[in-house]
PDB file of C-alpha atoms in Angstrom:
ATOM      1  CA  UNK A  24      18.679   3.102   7.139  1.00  0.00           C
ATOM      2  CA  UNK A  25      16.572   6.032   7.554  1.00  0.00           C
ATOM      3  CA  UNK A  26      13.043   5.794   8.938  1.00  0.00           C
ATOM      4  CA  UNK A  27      11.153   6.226   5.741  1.00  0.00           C
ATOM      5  CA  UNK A  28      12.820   3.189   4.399  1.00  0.00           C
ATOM      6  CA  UNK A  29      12.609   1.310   7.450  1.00  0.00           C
ATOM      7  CA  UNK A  30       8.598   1.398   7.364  1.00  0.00           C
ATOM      8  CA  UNK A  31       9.057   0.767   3.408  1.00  0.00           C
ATOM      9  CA  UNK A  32      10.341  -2.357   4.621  1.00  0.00           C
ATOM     10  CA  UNK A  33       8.486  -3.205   7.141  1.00  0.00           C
ATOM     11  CA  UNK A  34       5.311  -2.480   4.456  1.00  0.00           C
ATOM     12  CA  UNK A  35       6.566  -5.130   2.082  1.00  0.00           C
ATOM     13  CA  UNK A  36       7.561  -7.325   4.899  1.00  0.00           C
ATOM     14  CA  UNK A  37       4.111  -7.850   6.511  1.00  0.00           C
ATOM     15  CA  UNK A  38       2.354  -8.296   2.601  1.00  0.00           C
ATOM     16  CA  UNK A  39       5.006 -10.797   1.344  1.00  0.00           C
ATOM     17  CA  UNK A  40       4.233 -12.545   4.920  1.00  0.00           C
ATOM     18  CA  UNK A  41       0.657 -12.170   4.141  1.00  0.00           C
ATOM     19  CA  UNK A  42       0.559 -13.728   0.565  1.00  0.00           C
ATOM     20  CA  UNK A  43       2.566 -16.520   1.877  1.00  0.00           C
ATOM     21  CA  UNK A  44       0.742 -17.390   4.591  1.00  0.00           C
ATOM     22  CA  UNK A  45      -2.930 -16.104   4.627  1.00  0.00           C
ATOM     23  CA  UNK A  46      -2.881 -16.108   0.640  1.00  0.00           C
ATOM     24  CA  UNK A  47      -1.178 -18.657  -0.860  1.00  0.00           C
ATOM     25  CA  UNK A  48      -2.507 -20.901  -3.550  1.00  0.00           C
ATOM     26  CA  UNK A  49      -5.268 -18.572  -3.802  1.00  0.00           C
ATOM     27  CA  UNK A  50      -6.712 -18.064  -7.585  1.00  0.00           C
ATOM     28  CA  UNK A  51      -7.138 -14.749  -7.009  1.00  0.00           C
ATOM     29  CA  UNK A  52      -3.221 -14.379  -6.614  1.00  0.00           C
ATOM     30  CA  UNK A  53      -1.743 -12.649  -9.884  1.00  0.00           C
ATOM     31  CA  UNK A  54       1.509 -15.223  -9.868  1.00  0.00           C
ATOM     32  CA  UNK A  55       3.980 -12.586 -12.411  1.00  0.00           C
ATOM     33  CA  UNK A  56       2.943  -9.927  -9.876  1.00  0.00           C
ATOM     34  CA  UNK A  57       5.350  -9.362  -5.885  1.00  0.00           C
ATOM     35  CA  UNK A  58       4.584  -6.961  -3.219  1.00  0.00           C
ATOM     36  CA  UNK A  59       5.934  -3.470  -4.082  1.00  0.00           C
ATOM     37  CA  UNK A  60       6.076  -0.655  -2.124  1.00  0.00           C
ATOM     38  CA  UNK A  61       6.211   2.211  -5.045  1.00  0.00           C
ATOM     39  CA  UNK A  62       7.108   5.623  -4.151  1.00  0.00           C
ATOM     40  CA  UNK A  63       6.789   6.609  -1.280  1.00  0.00           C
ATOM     41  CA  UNK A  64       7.801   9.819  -0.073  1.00  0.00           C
ATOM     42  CA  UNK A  65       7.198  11.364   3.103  1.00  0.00           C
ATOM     43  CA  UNK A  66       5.176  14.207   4.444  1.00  0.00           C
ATOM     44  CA  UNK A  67       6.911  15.407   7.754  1.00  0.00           C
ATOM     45  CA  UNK A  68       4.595  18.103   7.954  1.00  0.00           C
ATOM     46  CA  UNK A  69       2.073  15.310   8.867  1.00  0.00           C
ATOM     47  CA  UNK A  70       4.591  12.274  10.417  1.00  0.00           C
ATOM     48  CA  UNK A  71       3.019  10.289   7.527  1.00  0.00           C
ATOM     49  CA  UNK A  72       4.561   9.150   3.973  1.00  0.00           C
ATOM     50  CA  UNK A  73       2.336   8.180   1.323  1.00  0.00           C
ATOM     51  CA  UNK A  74       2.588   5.843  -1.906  1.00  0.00           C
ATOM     52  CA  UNK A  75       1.369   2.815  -3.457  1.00  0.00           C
ATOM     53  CA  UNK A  76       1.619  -0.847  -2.585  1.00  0.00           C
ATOM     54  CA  UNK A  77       1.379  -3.129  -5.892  1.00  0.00           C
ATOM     55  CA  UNK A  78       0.559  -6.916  -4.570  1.00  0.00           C
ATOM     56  CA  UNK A  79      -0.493  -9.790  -6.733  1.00  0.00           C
ATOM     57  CA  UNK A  80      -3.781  -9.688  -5.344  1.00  0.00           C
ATOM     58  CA  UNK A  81      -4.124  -5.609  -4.628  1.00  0.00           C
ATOM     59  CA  UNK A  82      -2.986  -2.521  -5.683  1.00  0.00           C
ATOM     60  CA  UNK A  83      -3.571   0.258  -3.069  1.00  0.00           C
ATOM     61  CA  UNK A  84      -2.715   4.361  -2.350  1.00  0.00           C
ATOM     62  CA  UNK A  85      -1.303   3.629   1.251  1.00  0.00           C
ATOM     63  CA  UNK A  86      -0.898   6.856   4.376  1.00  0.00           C
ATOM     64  CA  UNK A  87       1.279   5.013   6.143  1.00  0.00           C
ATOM     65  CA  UNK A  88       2.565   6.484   9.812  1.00  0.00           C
ATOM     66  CA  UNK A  89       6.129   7.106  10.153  1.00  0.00           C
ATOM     67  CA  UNK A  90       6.159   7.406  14.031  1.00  0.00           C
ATOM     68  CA  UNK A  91       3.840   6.611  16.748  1.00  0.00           C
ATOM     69  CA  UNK A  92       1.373   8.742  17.682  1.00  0.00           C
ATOM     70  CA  UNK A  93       0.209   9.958  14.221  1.00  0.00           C
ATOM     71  CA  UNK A  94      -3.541   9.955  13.705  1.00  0.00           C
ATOM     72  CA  UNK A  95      -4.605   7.237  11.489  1.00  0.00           C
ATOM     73  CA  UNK A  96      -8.799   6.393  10.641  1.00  0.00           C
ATOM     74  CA  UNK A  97      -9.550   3.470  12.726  1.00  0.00           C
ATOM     75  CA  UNK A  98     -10.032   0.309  11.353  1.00  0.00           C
ATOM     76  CA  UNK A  99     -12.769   0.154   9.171  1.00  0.00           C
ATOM     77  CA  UNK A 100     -13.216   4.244   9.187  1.00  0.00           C
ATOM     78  CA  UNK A 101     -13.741   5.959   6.434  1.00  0.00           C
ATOM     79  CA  UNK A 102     -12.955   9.779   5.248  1.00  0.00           C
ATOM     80  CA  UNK A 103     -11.745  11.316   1.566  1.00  0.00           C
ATOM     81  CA  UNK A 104      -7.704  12.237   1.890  1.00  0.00           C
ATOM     82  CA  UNK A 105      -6.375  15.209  -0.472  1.00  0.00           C
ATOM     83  CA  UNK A 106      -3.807  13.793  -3.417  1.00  0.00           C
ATOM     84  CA  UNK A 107      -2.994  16.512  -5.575  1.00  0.00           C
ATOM     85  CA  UNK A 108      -6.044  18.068  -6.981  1.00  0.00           C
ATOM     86  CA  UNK A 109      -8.288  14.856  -6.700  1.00  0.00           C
ATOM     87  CA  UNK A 110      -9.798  13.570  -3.072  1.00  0.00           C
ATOM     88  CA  UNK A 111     -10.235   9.598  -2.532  1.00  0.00           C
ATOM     89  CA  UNK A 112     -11.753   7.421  -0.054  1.00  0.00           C
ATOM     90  CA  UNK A 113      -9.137   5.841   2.462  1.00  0.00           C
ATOM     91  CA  UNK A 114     -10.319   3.339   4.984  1.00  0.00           C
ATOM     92  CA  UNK A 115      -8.454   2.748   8.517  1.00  0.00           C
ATOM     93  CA  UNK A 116      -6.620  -0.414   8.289  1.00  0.00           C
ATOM     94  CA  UNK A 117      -4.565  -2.406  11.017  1.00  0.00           C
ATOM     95  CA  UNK A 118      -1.828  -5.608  10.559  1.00  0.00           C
ATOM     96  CA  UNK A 119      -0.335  -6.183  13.440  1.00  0.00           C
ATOM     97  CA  UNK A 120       3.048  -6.379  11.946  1.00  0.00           C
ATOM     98  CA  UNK A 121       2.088  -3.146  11.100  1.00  0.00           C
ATOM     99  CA  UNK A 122       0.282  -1.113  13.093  1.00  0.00           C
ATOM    100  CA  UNK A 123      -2.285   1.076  11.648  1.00  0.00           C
ATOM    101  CA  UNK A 124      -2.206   2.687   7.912  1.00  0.00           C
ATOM    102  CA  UNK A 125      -4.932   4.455   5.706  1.00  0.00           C
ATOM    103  CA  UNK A 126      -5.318   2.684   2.088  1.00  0.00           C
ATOM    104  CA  UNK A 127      -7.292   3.188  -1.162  1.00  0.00           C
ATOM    105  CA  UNK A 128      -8.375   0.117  -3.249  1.00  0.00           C
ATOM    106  CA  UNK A 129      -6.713   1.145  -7.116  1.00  0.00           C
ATOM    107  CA  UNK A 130      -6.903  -2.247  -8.226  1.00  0.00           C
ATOM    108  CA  UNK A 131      -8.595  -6.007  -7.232  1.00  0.00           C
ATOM    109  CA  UNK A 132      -7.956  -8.217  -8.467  1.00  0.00           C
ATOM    110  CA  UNK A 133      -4.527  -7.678 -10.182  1.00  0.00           C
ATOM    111  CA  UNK A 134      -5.640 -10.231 -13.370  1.00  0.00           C
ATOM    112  CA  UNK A 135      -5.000  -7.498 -15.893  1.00  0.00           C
ATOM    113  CA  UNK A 136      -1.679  -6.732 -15.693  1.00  0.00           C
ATOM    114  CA  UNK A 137       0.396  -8.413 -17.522  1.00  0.00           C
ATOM    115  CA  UNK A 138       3.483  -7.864 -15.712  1.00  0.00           C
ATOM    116  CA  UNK A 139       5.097  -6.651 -12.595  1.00  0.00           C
ATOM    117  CA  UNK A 140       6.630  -3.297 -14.840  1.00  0.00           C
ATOM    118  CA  UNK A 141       2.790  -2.920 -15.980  1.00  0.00           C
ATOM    119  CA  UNK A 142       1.106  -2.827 -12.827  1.00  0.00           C
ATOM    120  CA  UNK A 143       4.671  -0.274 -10.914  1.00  0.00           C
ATOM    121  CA  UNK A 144       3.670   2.182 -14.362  1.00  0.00           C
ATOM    122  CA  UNK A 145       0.109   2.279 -13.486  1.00  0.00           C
ATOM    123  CA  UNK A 146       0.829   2.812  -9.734  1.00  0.00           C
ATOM    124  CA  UNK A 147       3.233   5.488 -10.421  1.00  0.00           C
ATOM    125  CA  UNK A 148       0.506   7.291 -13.040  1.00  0.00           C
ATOM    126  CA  UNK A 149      -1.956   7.229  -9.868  1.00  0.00           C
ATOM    127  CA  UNK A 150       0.432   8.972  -7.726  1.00  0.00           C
ATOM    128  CA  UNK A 151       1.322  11.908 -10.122  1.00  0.00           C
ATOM    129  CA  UNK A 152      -0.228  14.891  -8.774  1.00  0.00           C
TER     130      UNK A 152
END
């Protein structure tokens, strides 16, 4: 498995481990929605790769470090990142099955889609640049 997918994993892993135990039962849970990474490709250039994540409860643009030592916001920072020809506002995020990322708030809640396909079209229509 190459590292790109390897973090992939690791993405969905600590959000599936989040809705089930930080989330669960929660009305704010979109139950025909699951965690999604949607994608992703990476930017060497930078050591990052960048995507979506589609959760029941969030969907989110995601810089997500592919090695250590990458310079990520720190939690709770703020600063516009570059995605094709539009800029949007990341904030520094940490989970410590993780380690630090960048995201972008799309969507929350997730109510309005109707279905998992739904809410992976509308992620991938973000991403198009």
């Amino acid at each position: 498995m190459n590292l790109l997918a390897q973090r992939i994993l690791t993405l969905e892993q600590c959000f599936r481990t989040i809705e089930r135990e930080r989330l669960r039962g929660l009305p704010m849970l979109n139950p025909v929605l699951s965690v999604q990474a949607v994608d992703f490709e990476a930017e060497p250039a930078h050591g990052l790769a960048l995507g979506a994540l589609v959760t029941p409860w969030f969907m989110n643009l995601v810089r997500l470090p592919l090695v250590a030592g990458v310079e990520m916001l720190a939690l709770g920072d703020t600063a516009p990142r570059t995605l094709g020809p539009c800029a949007f506002d990341f904030i520094g995020a940490h989970e410590p099955a993780l380690g630090p990322f960048e995201a972008c708030s799309l969507f929350s809640p997730m109510h309005e889609f109707a279905d998992q396909d739904a809410a992976v079209a509308t992620a991938r229509a973000a991403l198009e640049h």
